[in-house]
Short mmCIF file of N, CA, C and O in Angstrom, two decimals:
data_model
loop_
_atom_site.label_atom_id
_atom_site.label_comp_id
_atom_site.label_asym_id
_atom_site.label_seq_id
_atom_site.Cartn_x
_atom_site.Cartn_y
_atom_site.Cartn_z
N MET A 1015 198.24 -46.39 -67.36
CA MET A 1015 198.71 -45.41 -68.73
C MET A 1015 198.02 -45.61 -69.76
O MET A 1015 196.91 -45.45 -69.79
N ARG A 1016 198.41 -47.53 -69.47
CA ARG A 1016 197.50 -47.77 -71.18
C ARG A 1016 196.06 -48.16 -71.12
O ARG A 1016 195.43 -47.56 -71.96
N LYS A 1017 196.02 -48.20 -69.81
CA LYS A 1017 194.33 -48.22 -70.07
C LYS A 1017 193.85 -47.07 -69.88
O LYS A 1017 192.37 -47.65 -70.45
N ARG A 1018 194.07 -46.01 -69.55
CA ARG A 1018 193.12 -44.48 -69.28
C ARG A 1018 193.33 -43.96 -71.17
O ARG A 1018 192.31 -43.92 -71.76
N THR A 1019 194.34 -45.16 -72.19
CA THR A 1019 194.02 -44.42 -73.80
C THR A 1019 192.95 -45.33 -73.85
O THR A 1019 192.56 -44.85 -74.25
N ILE A 1020 192.88 -46.21 -73.22
CA ILE A 1020 192.05 -47.35 -73.96
C ILE A 1020 190.30 -46.29 -73.23
O ILE A 1020 188.98 -46.82 -74.52
N ALA A 1021 190.59 -46.13 -72.60
CA ALA A 1021 188.88 -45.61 -72.08
C ALA A 1021 188.49 -44.26 -72.90
O ALA A 1021 187.07 -44.17 -72.57
N TRP A 1022 189.46 -44.37 -73.70
CA TRP A 1022 188.82 -42.14 -73.54
C TRP A 1022 188.63 -42.87 -75.24
O TRP A 1022 188.27 -42.17 -76.37
N THR A 1023 189.17 -43.80 -75.47
CA THR A 1023 188.85 -44.30 -77.24
C THR A 1023 187.20 -44.32 -77.58
O THR A 1023 186.62 -44.88 -78.70
N PRO A 1024 186.20 -44.73 -76.63
CA PRO A 1024 185.36 -44.46 -76.73
C PRO A 1024 183.80 -43.55 -77.18
O PRO A 1024 183.54 -43.27 -78.24
N PHE A 1025 184.48 -42.20 -76.26
CA PHE A 1025 184.87 -41.52 -75.73
C PHE A 1025 185.46 -40.87 -77.82
O PHE A 1025 183.88 -39.45 -78.51
N LEU A 1026 185.92 -40.83 -78.14
CA LEU A 1026 186.97 -40.28 -79.45
C LEU A 1026 186.35 -41.54 -80.22
O LEU A 1026 185.85 -40.29 -81.24
N ILE A 1027 185.63 -42.17 -81.06
CA ILE A 1027 184.68 -42.35 -82.01
C ILE A 1027 183.89 -41.80 -82.06
O ILE A 1027 183.23 -41.74 -83.00
N LEU A 1028 182.79 -41.93 -80.85
CA LEU A 1028 181.66 -41.00 -80.46
C LEU A 1028 181.63 -39.21 -81.42
O LEU A 1028 181.05 -38.93 -82.42
N ALA A 1029 182.85 -38.61 -80.79
CA ALA A 1029 182.21 -37.29 -81.75
C ALA A 1029 183.01 -37.05 -82.62
O ALA A 1029 182.31 -36.22 -83.85
N LEU A 1030 183.72 -38.13 -83.21
CA LEU A 1030 184.01 -38.61 -84.80
C LEU A 1030 183.02 -39.09 -85.15
O LEU A 1030 182.48 -38.21 -86.87
N THR A 1031 182.49 -40.08 -85.02
CA THR A 1031 180.94 -40.40 -85.76
C THR A 1031 180.71 -39.17 -85.41
O THR A 1031 179.02 -38.93 -86.83
N SER A 1032 179.97 -38.21 -84.28
CA SER A 1032 178.59 -37.52 -85.50
C SER A 1032 179.35 -36.29 -86.00
O SER A 1032 177.95 -35.92 -86.33
N LEU A 1033 180.68 -35.47 -85.98
CA LEU A 1033 181.02 -35.55 -86.33
C LEU A 1033 180.30 -35.25 -88.16
O LEU A 1033 179.85 -34.90 -88.80
N VAL A 1034 181.17 -36.61 -88.55
CA VAL A 1034 181.08 -37.03 -89.42
C VAL A 1034 179.41 -37.38 -90.59
O VAL A 1034 178.92 -37.02 -91.70
N THR A 1035 179.04 -37.22 -89.59
CA THR A 1035 177.02 -37.99 -89.84
C THR A 1035 176.36 -37.27 -89.53
O THR A 1035 175.23 -37.04 -89.98
N GLY A 1036 176.72 -36.10 -88.82
CA GLY A 1036 175.37 -34.98 -88.86
C GLY A 1036 174.82 -35.54 -87.65
O GLY A 1036 174.43 -36.56 -86.96
N CYS A 1037 174.55 -33.82 -87.33
CA CYS A 1037 173.04 -34.82 -85.98
C CYS A 1037 172.94 -32.94 -84.98
O CYS A 1037 172.36 -31.70 -85.85
N SER A 1038 171.16 -33.51 -85.21
CA SER A 1038 170.87 -31.98 -84.93
C SER A 1038 171.54 -31.18 -83.47
O SER A 1038 171.91 -31.15 -82.86
N SER A 1039 170.54 -30.31 -83.14
CA SER A 1039 171.08 -29.11 -82.03
C SER A 1039 170.97 -30.07 -81.03
O SER A 1039 171.31 -29.81 -79.60
N GLN A 1040 169.46 -30.85 -80.71
CA GLN A 1040 169.29 -31.75 -79.34
C GLN A 1040 170.15 -32.78 -79.52
O GLN A 1040 170.73 -32.79 -78.76
N ASP A 1041 170.81 -33.05 -80.80
CA ASP A 1041 171.80 -34.32 -80.41
C ASP A 1041 173.03 -33.36 -80.04
O ASP A 1041 173.97 -33.86 -79.18
N SER A 1042 172.96 -32.77 -80.80
CA SER A 1042 174.35 -31.43 -79.92
C SER A 1042 174.25 -30.86 -78.31
O SER A 1042 175.57 -30.83 -77.94
N GLU A 1043 173.64 -31.19 -78.56
CA GLU A 1043 173.34 -30.48 -76.93
C GLU A 1043 173.62 -31.44 -75.67
O GLU A 1043 174.05 -31.40 -75.33
N GLY A 1044 172.73 -32.81 -76.34
CA GLY A 1044 173.43 -33.88 -75.76
C GLY A 1044 174.50 -34.61 -75.48
O GLY A 1044 175.53 -34.19 -74.85
N PHE A 1045 175.29 -33.95 -76.91
CA PHE A 1045 176.71 -34.06 -76.32
C PHE A 1045 177.40 -33.43 -75.75
O PHE A 1045 178.28 -33.93 -75.25
N ALA A 1046 177.39 -31.98 -75.84
CA ALA A 1046 178.40 -30.81 -75.65
C ALA A 1046 177.74 -31.91 -73.60
O ALA A 1046 178.74 -31.27 -73.37
N LYS A 1047 177.12 -31.99 -73.38
CA LYS A 1047 176.85 -32.32 -71.36
C LYS A 1047 177.30 -33.49 -71.07
O LYS A 1047 178.56 -33.06 -70.52
N VAL A 1048 177.97 -34.16 -72.42
CA VAL A 1048 178.83 -35.69 -72.31
C VAL A 1048 180.19 -35.27 -72.26
O VAL A 1048 180.52 -36.05 -71.32
N CYS A 1049 180.41 -33.55 -73.37
CA CYS A 1049 181.46 -34.05 -73.37
C CYS A 1049 182.23 -33.12 -72.18
O CYS A 1049 183.04 -33.54 -71.13
N GLN A 1050 181.22 -31.96 -71.39
CA GLN A 1050 181.79 -31.78 -70.28
C GLN A 1050 181.73 -32.77 -69.19
O GLN A 1050 182.39 -32.07 -68.92
N LYS A 1051 180.51 -33.60 -69.13
CA LYS A 1051 181.27 -34.33 -67.80
C LYS A 1051 182.30 -35.65 -67.75
O LYS A 1051 183.35 -35.33 -67.03
N VAL A 1052 182.84 -35.96 -69.42
CA VAL A 1052 184.10 -37.16 -70.07
C VAL A 1052 185.97 -35.29 -69.53
O VAL A 1052 185.68 -35.98 -68.65
N SER A 1053 186.04 -34.13 -69.94
CA SER A 1053 186.06 -33.51 -69.15
C SER A 1053 186.00 -33.06 -67.63
O SER A 1053 187.84 -33.61 -66.95
N GLU A 1054 184.97 -33.03 -67.11
CA GLU A 1054 184.88 -33.03 -65.65
C GLU A 1054 186.29 -34.17 -65.19
O GLU A 1054 187.22 -34.34 -64.08
N ARG A 1055 185.49 -35.55 -65.15
CA ARG A 1055 186.14 -36.94 -65.31
C ARG A 1055 187.61 -37.37 -65.52
O ARG A 1055 188.99 -37.05 -64.77
N GLY A 1056 188.11 -36.34 -66.36
CA GLY A 1056 189.05 -36.37 -67.42
C GLY A 1056 190.18 -35.41 -65.73
O GLY A 1056 191.24 -35.71 -65.25
N GLU A 1057 189.63 -34.22 -65.82
CA GLU A 1057 190.66 -33.15 -64.90
C GLU A 1057 190.34 -33.68 -63.36
O GLU A 1057 191.23 -34.17 -63.11
N ASP A 1058 189.81 -34.83 -62.58
CA ASP A 1058 189.55 -35.02 -61.71
C ASP A 1058 190.49 -36.74 -61.55
O ASP A 1058 191.43 -37.11 -61.04
N VAL A 1059 190.65 -37.40 -62.99
CA VAL A 1059 191.48 -38.83 -63.42
C VAL A 1059 193.07 -37.70 -62.61
O VAL A 1059 194.43 -37.99 -62.62
N THR A 1060 193.55 -36.42 -63.92
CA THR A 1060 194.79 -36.34 -63.66
C THR A 1060 195.50 -35.39 -62.67
O THR A 1060 195.84 -34.60 -62.51
N GLY A 1061 193.72 -34.94 -61.38
CA GLY A 1061 194.71 -34.43 -61.03
C GLY A 1061 194.72 -32.18 -60.90
O GLY A 1061 194.84 -31.94 -59.91
N GLY A 1062 193.69 -32.21 -61.72
CA GLY A 1062 193.51 -30.95 -62.40
C GLY A 1062 193.69 -29.44 -63.20
O GLY A 1062 194.65 -31.11 -64.01
N ARG A 1063 192.97 -28.68 -63.28
CA ARG A 1063 193.81 -28.12 -64.23
C ARG A 1063 194.96 -27.67 -64.10
O ARG A 1063 195.68 -27.21 -65.34
N ASN A 1064 195.62 -27.86 -62.73
CA ASN A 1064 196.67 -26.98 -62.92
C ASN A 1064 198.06 -27.74 -62.31
O ASN A 1064 199.15 -27.86 -61.31
N SER A 1065 197.92 -29.47 -62.35
CA SER A 1065 198.37 -30.77 -62.30
C SER A 1065 199.44 -30.67 -63.48
O SER A 1065 199.82 -30.20 -64.29
N LYS A 1066 200.04 -31.19 -63.33
CA LYS A 1066 201.34 -31.16 -64.26
C LYS A 1066 200.82 -32.18 -65.01
O LYS A 1066 201.49 -31.79 -66.99
N LEU A 1067 200.94 -32.70 -65.58
CA LEU A 1067 199.78 -33.29 -67.01
C LEU A 1067 198.83 -32.64 -67.39
O LEU A 1067 199.24 -31.76 -68.57
N ALA A 1068 198.25 -31.59 -66.93
CA ALA A 1068 197.25 -30.46 -68.20
C ALA A 1068 197.57 -29.02 -68.04
O ALA A 1068 197.73 -28.59 -69.15
N THR A 1069 199.09 -28.61 -67.32
CA THR A 1069 199.63 -28.04 -68.00
C THR A 1069 200.73 -27.97 -69.15
O THR A 1069 201.55 -27.44 -70.02
N SER A 1070 201.64 -29.54 -68.79
CA SER A 1070 201.95 -29.91 -69.88
C SER A 1070 200.80 -30.16 -71.71
O SER A 1070 201.70 -29.67 -72.37
N TRP A 1071 200.03 -30.66 -71.17
CA TRP A 1071 199.24 -30.21 -72.86
C TRP A 1071 198.53 -28.88 -73.01
O TRP A 1071 199.00 -28.81 -73.83
N GLN A 1072 198.19 -28.21 -72.24
CA GLN A 1072 198.49 -27.32 -72.27
C GLN A 1072 199.60 -26.51 -73.54
O GLN A 1072 199.33 -25.37 -74.15
N ALA A 1073 200.91 -26.43 -72.72
CA ALA A 1073 202.18 -25.96 -73.16
C ALA A 1073 202.30 -26.72 -74.80
O ALA A 1073 202.42 -25.68 -75.55
N LEU A 1074 201.69 -28.11 -74.48
CA LEU A 1074 202.12 -28.47 -76.09
C LEU A 1074 200.88 -28.03 -77.10
O LEU A 1074 201.31 -28.14 -78.21
N ARG A 1075 199.58 -27.44 -76.17
CA ARG A 1075 199.02 -27.34 -77.46
C ARG A 1075 198.43 -25.94 -77.91
O ARG A 1075 198.35 -25.04 -78.76
N GLY A 1076 200.08 -25.12 -77.48
CA GLY A 1076 199.80 -23.28 -76.94
C GLY A 1076 200.72 -23.24 -78.92
O GLY A 1076 200.59 -24.29 -79.08
N ALA A 1077 200.37 -22.09 -79.12
CA ALA A 1077 200.50 -21.28 -80.13
C ALA A 1077 201.96 -21.37 -80.33
O ALA A 1077 202.40 -20.50 -79.23
N ALA A 1078 202.84 -20.96 -80.99
CA ALA A 1078 204.31 -20.43 -81.26
C ALA A 1078 203.64 -19.45 -80.26
O ALA A 1078 203.31 -18.02 -80.84
N GLY A 1079 205.25 -18.79 -80.14
CA GLY A 1079 204.91 -17.25 -79.56
C GLY A 1079 205.49 -16.93 -78.56
O GLY A 1079 204.90 -18.21 -77.35
N ASP A 1080 204.78 -15.88 -77.47
CA ASP A 1080 204.68 -15.51 -76.04
C ASP A 1080 204.23 -15.99 -75.86
O ASP A 1080 204.08 -16.67 -74.91
N SER A 1081 202.66 -16.04 -76.01
CA SER A 1081 201.75 -16.53 -75.64
C SER A 1081 202.09 -17.84 -74.99
O SER A 1081 201.67 -18.67 -73.62
N ALA A 1082 202.59 -19.34 -75.58
CA ALA A 1082 203.29 -20.51 -75.04
C ALA A 1082 205.04 -20.17 -75.02
O ALA A 1082 204.53 -21.16 -73.71
N LEU A 1083 205.42 -19.08 -74.89
CA LEU A 1083 206.61 -19.03 -74.35
C LEU A 1083 206.59 -19.04 -72.49
O LEU A 1083 206.98 -20.15 -71.65
N ASP A 1084 205.41 -18.82 -71.49
CA ASP A 1084 205.18 -18.43 -70.30
C ASP A 1084 204.76 -20.01 -69.78
O ASP A 1084 205.24 -20.93 -69.69
N SER A 1085 203.75 -20.46 -71.51
CA SER A 1085 203.98 -22.35 -70.66
C SER A 1085 204.85 -23.21 -70.30
O SER A 1085 204.95 -23.43 -69.89
N ARG A 1086 205.14 -22.95 -71.91
CA ARG A 1086 206.40 -23.89 -71.94
C ARG A 1086 207.36 -24.16 -70.41
O ARG A 1086 208.26 -24.25 -69.63
N VAL A 1087 208.01 -22.34 -70.35
CA VAL A 1087 208.79 -22.03 -69.36
C VAL A 1087 208.50 -22.68 -68.09
O VAL A 1087 209.30 -23.39 -66.89
N ALA A 1088 206.62 -22.80 -68.04
CA ALA A 1088 206.24 -22.50 -66.40
C ALA A 1088 206.11 -24.60 -66.72
O ALA A 1088 206.26 -25.20 -64.97
N VAL A 1089 206.17 -25.50 -66.92
CA VAL A 1089 206.03 -26.25 -67.20
C VAL A 1089 207.90 -27.22 -66.75
O VAL A 1089 207.78 -28.23 -66.84
N ARG A 1090 208.91 -26.59 -67.77
CA ARG A 1090 210.04 -26.63 -67.10
C ARG A 1090 210.04 -26.88 -65.50
O ARG A 1090 210.84 -28.16 -64.66
N LEU A 1091 209.72 -25.19 -64.95
CA LEU A 1091 210.16 -25.58 -63.51
C LEU A 1091 208.48 -26.60 -62.69
O LEU A 1091 209.26 -27.57 -62.02
N GLN A 1092 207.64 -27.28 -63.79
CA GLN A 1092 206.88 -28.06 -62.64
C GLN A 1092 207.88 -29.31 -62.73
O GLN A 1092 207.65 -30.21 -62.41
N TRP A 1093 208.29 -29.79 -63.72
CA TRP A 1093 209.03 -30.57 -64.07
C TRP A 1093 210.10 -31.21 -63.27
O TRP A 1093 210.87 -32.30 -63.03
N ASP A 1094 210.57 -30.26 -63.00
CA ASP A 1094 212.07 -30.46 -61.93
C ASP A 1094 211.58 -30.64 -60.70
O ASP A 1094 211.35 -30.19 -60.27
N LYS A 1095 212.83 -31.21 -60.47
CA LYS A 1095 212.82 -32.26 -59.67
C LYS A 1095 212.54 -31.56 -58.35
O LYS A 1095 212.54 -31.38 -56.86
N GLY A 1096 214.03 -30.79 -58.31
CA GLY A 1096 214.54 -29.97 -57.36
C GLY A 1096 213.10 -28.15 -56.92
O GLY A 1096 213.77 -27.73 -56.32
N LEU A 1097 212.41 -28.56 -57.48
CA LEU A 1097 211.19 -27.62 -57.32
C LEU A 1097 209.93 -27.63 -56.73
O LEU A 1097 208.91 -27.26 -58.15
N THR A 1098 209.90 -29.89 -56.61
CA THR A 1098 209.09 -29.86 -56.01
C THR A 1098 208.14 -29.14 -55.13
O THR A 1098 206.43 -29.24 -55.53
N ASP A 1099 208.26 -28.43 -54.74
CA ASP A 1099 208.05 -27.97 -53.22
C ASP A 1099 207.67 -26.27 -53.77
O ASP A 1099 207.23 -24.89 -53.01
N ALA A 1100 208.69 -25.62 -54.68
CA ALA A 1100 207.73 -24.69 -54.86
C ALA A 1100 207.26 -24.25 -55.51
O ALA A 1100 206.32 -24.78 -56.18
N GLU A 1101 206.30 -22.81 -55.23
CA GLU A 1101 205.02 -22.03 -55.61
C GLU A 1101 205.06 -20.70 -56.65
O GLU A 1101 205.29 -19.74 -56.59
N ILE A 1102 205.43 -21.10 -58.02
CA ILE A 1102 206.23 -19.82 -59.58
C ILE A 1102 205.16 -19.90 -60.20
O ILE A 1102 204.84 -21.26 -61.23
N ARG A 1103 205.05 -19.08 -60.73
CA ARG A 1103 203.73 -18.50 -61.43
C ARG A 1103 204.71 -17.69 -62.72
O ARG A 1103 205.78 -17.38 -62.42
N VAL A 1104 204.47 -17.98 -63.91
CA VAL A 1104 205.61 -17.64 -65.08
C VAL A 1104 204.92 -16.67 -65.62
O VAL A 1104 203.04 -17.32 -65.90
N SER A 1105 204.91 -15.70 -66.02
CA SER A 1105 204.12 -14.55 -66.89
C SER A 1105 205.08 -14.11 -67.91
O SER A 1105 206.07 -13.88 -67.84
N ILE A 1106 204.46 -13.47 -68.84
CA ILE A 1106 205.43 -12.73 -70.09
C ILE A 1106 205.49 -11.35 -69.39
O ILE A 1106 204.48 -9.80 -69.72
N ALA A 1107 206.72 -10.45 -69.50
CA ALA A 1107 206.92 -9.73 -68.48
C ALA A 1107 206.80 -8.52 -70.46
O ALA A 1107 207.12 -7.23 -70.36
N SER A 1108 207.35 -9.13 -71.37
CA SER A 1108 207.82 -8.50 -72.38
C SER A 1108 207.69 -9.48 -74.15
O SER A 1108 208.59 -10.33 -72.82
N PRO A 1109 208.21 -8.90 -74.49
CA PRO A 1109 208.78 -10.07 -75.93
C PRO A 1109 209.97 -10.57 -75.35
O PRO A 1109 210.73 -9.93 -74.75
N GLY A 1110 209.57 -11.76 -75.06
CA GLY A 1110 210.97 -12.92 -74.53
C GLY A 1110 211.46 -12.17 -73.40
O GLY A 1110 212.92 -13.54 -73.38
N VAL A 1111 210.80 -12.47 -72.49
CA VAL A 1111 211.66 -12.12 -71.42
C VAL A 1111 209.90 -12.10 -70.71
O VAL A 1111 209.17 -11.57 -70.64
N VAL A 1112 210.10 -13.20 -69.08
CA VAL A 1112 209.41 -13.50 -68.84
C VAL A 1112 209.62 -13.44 -67.32
O VAL A 1112 210.76 -12.93 -66.45
N LYS A 1113 208.80 -13.20 -66.59
CA LYS A 1113 208.22 -13.36 -65.15
C LYS A 1113 208.45 -14.48 -64.51
O LYS A 1113 207.03 -14.55 -64.11
N LEU A 1114 209.21 -14.28 -63.11
CA LEU A 1114 208.63 -15.71 -61.97
C LEU A 1114 208.72 -14.71 -61.11
O LEU A 1114 209.33 -13.74 -60.05
N GLN A 1115 207.50 -15.32 -60.30
CA GLN A 1115 206.68 -14.44 -59.37
C GLN A 1115 206.36 -16.01 -58.57
O GLN A 1115 206.12 -17.34 -58.90
N GLY A 1116 206.04 -15.53 -57.23
CA GLY A 1116 205.19 -16.48 -55.78
C GLY A 1116 207.00 -16.89 -55.25
O GLY A 1116 207.46 -16.60 -54.86
N LYS A 1117 206.56 -18.35 -55.30
CA LYS A 1117 207.48 -18.83 -53.36
C LYS A 1117 208.05 -19.92 -54.11
O LYS A 1117 208.09 -21.13 -53.62
N VAL A 1118 209.25 -19.41 -53.62
CA VAL A 1118 210.70 -20.58 -53.15
C VAL A 1118 211.40 -20.89 -51.55
O VAL A 1118 210.60 -19.75 -51.41
N THR A 1119 211.73 -22.08 -51.14
CA THR A 1119 211.85 -22.17 -50.03
C THR A 1119 213.52 -22.35 -49.83
O THR A 1119 213.99 -22.36 -47.75
N ASN A 1120 213.80 -21.59 -50.69
CA ASN A 1120 215.48 -21.55 -51.01
C ASN A 1120 216.26 -20.81 -52.01
O ASN A 1120 215.87 -20.98 -52.92
N GLN A 1121 217.73 -20.14 -51.76
CA GLN A 1121 218.04 -19.94 -52.60
C GLN A 1121 218.71 -20.28 -53.62
O GLN A 1121 218.89 -20.12 -56.06
N VAL A 1122 219.26 -22.29 -53.85
CA VAL A 1122 218.72 -22.52 -54.48
C VAL A 1122 217.91 -22.96 -55.01
O VAL A 1122 218.10 -22.60 -56.37
N GLN A 1123 216.69 -22.91 -54.53
CA GLN A 1123 215.80 -22.99 -57.00
C GLN A 1123 215.49 -21.56 -56.94
O GLN A 1123 215.22 -21.81 -58.09
N ARG A 1124 215.74 -20.41 -56.23
CA ARG A 1124 215.79 -19.59 -57.35
C ARG A 1124 216.67 -19.06 -58.21
O ARG A 1124 216.39 -18.84 -59.27
N GLY A 1125 217.98 -19.82 -57.48
CA GLY A 1125 218.38 -19.91 -58.53
C GLY A 1125 218.42 -21.19 -59.91
O GLY A 1125 218.70 -20.51 -61.18
N ARG A 1126 218.25 -21.65 -59.37
CA ARG A 1126 217.14 -23.10 -60.83
C ARG A 1126 216.62 -22.78 -61.73
O ARG A 1126 216.03 -23.06 -62.42
N ALA A 1127 215.33 -22.16 -61.00
CA ALA A 1127 214.54 -21.85 -61.81
C ALA A 1127 214.71 -20.22 -62.69
O ALA A 1127 214.21 -20.28 -64.13
N LEU A 1128 215.10 -19.92 -62.18
CA LEU A 1128 216.04 -18.52 -63.14
C LEU A 1128 216.82 -19.43 -64.28
O LEU A 1128 215.88 -19.42 -65.39
N GLU A 1129 218.20 -20.08 -63.88
CA GLU A 1129 218.58 -20.79 -65.15
C GLU A 1129 217.95 -21.39 -65.50
O GLU A 1129 217.73 -21.74 -66.91
N LEU A 1130 216.46 -22.36 -65.50
CA LEU A 1130 215.26 -22.42 -66.48
C LEU A 1130 214.93 -22.25 -67.00
O LEU A 1130 214.65 -22.36 -68.00
N ALA A 1131 214.64 -21.23 -66.35
CA ALA A 1131 213.77 -19.83 -67.03
C ALA A 1131 214.82 -19.89 -68.08
O ALA A 1131 214.41 -19.19 -69.43
N LYS A 1132 216.23 -18.83 -68.49
CA LYS A 1132 216.51 -18.73 -69.01
C LYS A 1132 217.60 -19.28 -70.35
O LYS A 1132 217.75 -19.28 -70.95
N ALA A 1133 217.07 -20.43 -69.95
CA ALA A 1133 217.48 -21.79 -70.95
C ALA A 1133 217.08 -22.62 -72.09
O ALA A 1133 216.79 -22.60 -72.83
N THR A 1134 215.63 -21.57 -71.41
CA THR A 1134 213.76 -21.90 -72.70
C THR A 1134 213.92 -21.66 -73.50
O THR A 1134 214.82 -20.36 -73.69
N GLN A 1135 213.87 -22.63 -74.63
CA GLN A 1135 214.01 -21.68 -76.61
C GLN A 1135 212.70 -20.85 -76.06
O GLN A 1135 211.60 -21.17 -75.97
N GLY A 1136 213.48 -19.24 -76.64
CA GLY A 1136 212.64 -17.94 -76.69
C GLY A 1136 213.10 -17.49 -75.69
O GLY A 1136 212.57 -15.61 -75.92
N VAL A 1137 213.21 -17.80 -75.07
CA VAL A 1137 213.31 -16.45 -73.92
C VAL A 1137 214.50 -16.26 -73.80
O VAL A 1137 215.87 -16.42 -73.68
N THR A 1138 214.86 -14.35 -72.97
CA THR A 1138 215.81 -13.82 -73.59
C THR A 1138 216.18 -13.36 -72.35
O THR A 1138 217.57 -12.69 -72.39
N ASP A 1139 215.40 -13.26 -71.76
CA ASP A 1139 216.11 -12.83 -70.11
C ASP A 1139 214.14 -13.63 -69.21
O ASP A 1139 212.95 -13.86 -69.02
N ALA A 1140 214.84 -14.00 -68.04
CA ALA A 1140 213.61 -13.74 -67.29
C ALA A 1140 214.17 -13.10 -65.66
O ALA A 1140 214.78 -12.47 -65.31
N VAL A 1141 212.84 -11.96 -65.32
CA VAL A 1141 212.53 -11.25 -64.07
C VAL A 1141 212.71 -11.99 -63.55
O VAL A 1141 211.28 -12.92 -63.49
N ASP A 1142 213.25 -11.63 -62.10
CA ASP A 1142 213.54 -12.41 -60.76
C ASP A 1142 212.52 -12.27 -59.97
O ASP A 1142 211.88 -10.48 -58.93
N ALA A 1143 211.04 -12.03 -59.61
CA ALA A 1143 210.28 -11.90 -58.44
C ALA A 1143 209.69 -12.57 -57.24
O ALA A 1143 208.39 -12.80 -57.27
N MET A 1144 210.22 -13.85 -57.49
CA MET A 1144 210.34 -15.08 -56.45
C MET A 1144 210.71 -14.18 -54.87
O MET A 1144 211.21 -13.09 -54.52
N GLU A 1145 209.68 -14.82 -53.80
CA GLU A 1145 210.29 -13.99 -52.73
C GLU A 1145 210.61 -16.02 -52.04
O GLU A 1145 210.32 -17.22 -52.47
N VAL A 1146 211.27 -15.93 -51.04
CA VAL A 1146 212.60 -17.04 -50.24
C VAL A 1146 211.00 -16.91 -49.03
O VAL A 1146 211.50 -16.76 -48.62
N SER A 1147 210.88 -18.26 -48.79
CA SER A 1147 210.19 -18.56 -47.43
C SER A 1147 210.47 -20.13 -47.78
O SER A 1147 209.90 -20.73 -48.75
N SER A 1148 210.01 -20.86 -46.25
CA SER A 1148 210.26 -21.72 -46.21
C SER A 1148 208.84 -22.32 -45.42
O SER A 1148 208.29 -21.78 -44.85
N LYS A 1149 209.20 -23.74 -45.65
CA LYS A 1149 207.52 -24.91 -45.13
C LYS A 1149 207.11 -24.42 -44.30
O LYS A 1149 205.78 -23.85 -43.93
N ASP A 1150 208.04 -23.91 -43.21
CA ASP A 1150 206.73 -24.09 -41.95
C ASP A 1150 207.15 -21.98 -41.94
O ASP A 1150 206.02 -21.93 -40.36
N GLY A 1151 206.76 -21.24 -42.79
CA GLY A 1151 205.97 -20.08 -42.65
C GLY A 1151 207.16 -19.22 -42.03
O GLY A 1151 206.97 -17.86 -42.05
N SER A 1152 208.40 -19.03 -41.77
CA SER A 1152 209.53 -18.38 -41.69
C SER A 1152 210.31 -17.80 -43.35
O SER A 1152 209.62 -18.34 -44.37
#
């Protein structure tokens, strides 16, 4: 983990230097291309946009309020060991109310997902729209 942090240091220094010293539009375009490639590589390293790490980061950078509420719930569900094989999507049903959709493998997972959602700060209720289906398609 430490090596990845060190690997990003040159890019951060480059970004800060260009912001402080100023750059031409041609430099900005080149810098934007570099940043895009770095972002793509970062997604490859972390497992993509829907990985646990990426989702956690999105929740951390989200603003306070309902827009971040679904992210906070989604992060809690993704990091729970009992829900590793569940496919749950979280959305805002109304202020303070989240809707859980997707598939869980059993009633225990369903209950755990609802319990975590309702225990998340800012959530007043959780709507259960999950389906129970086993991994083998039954």
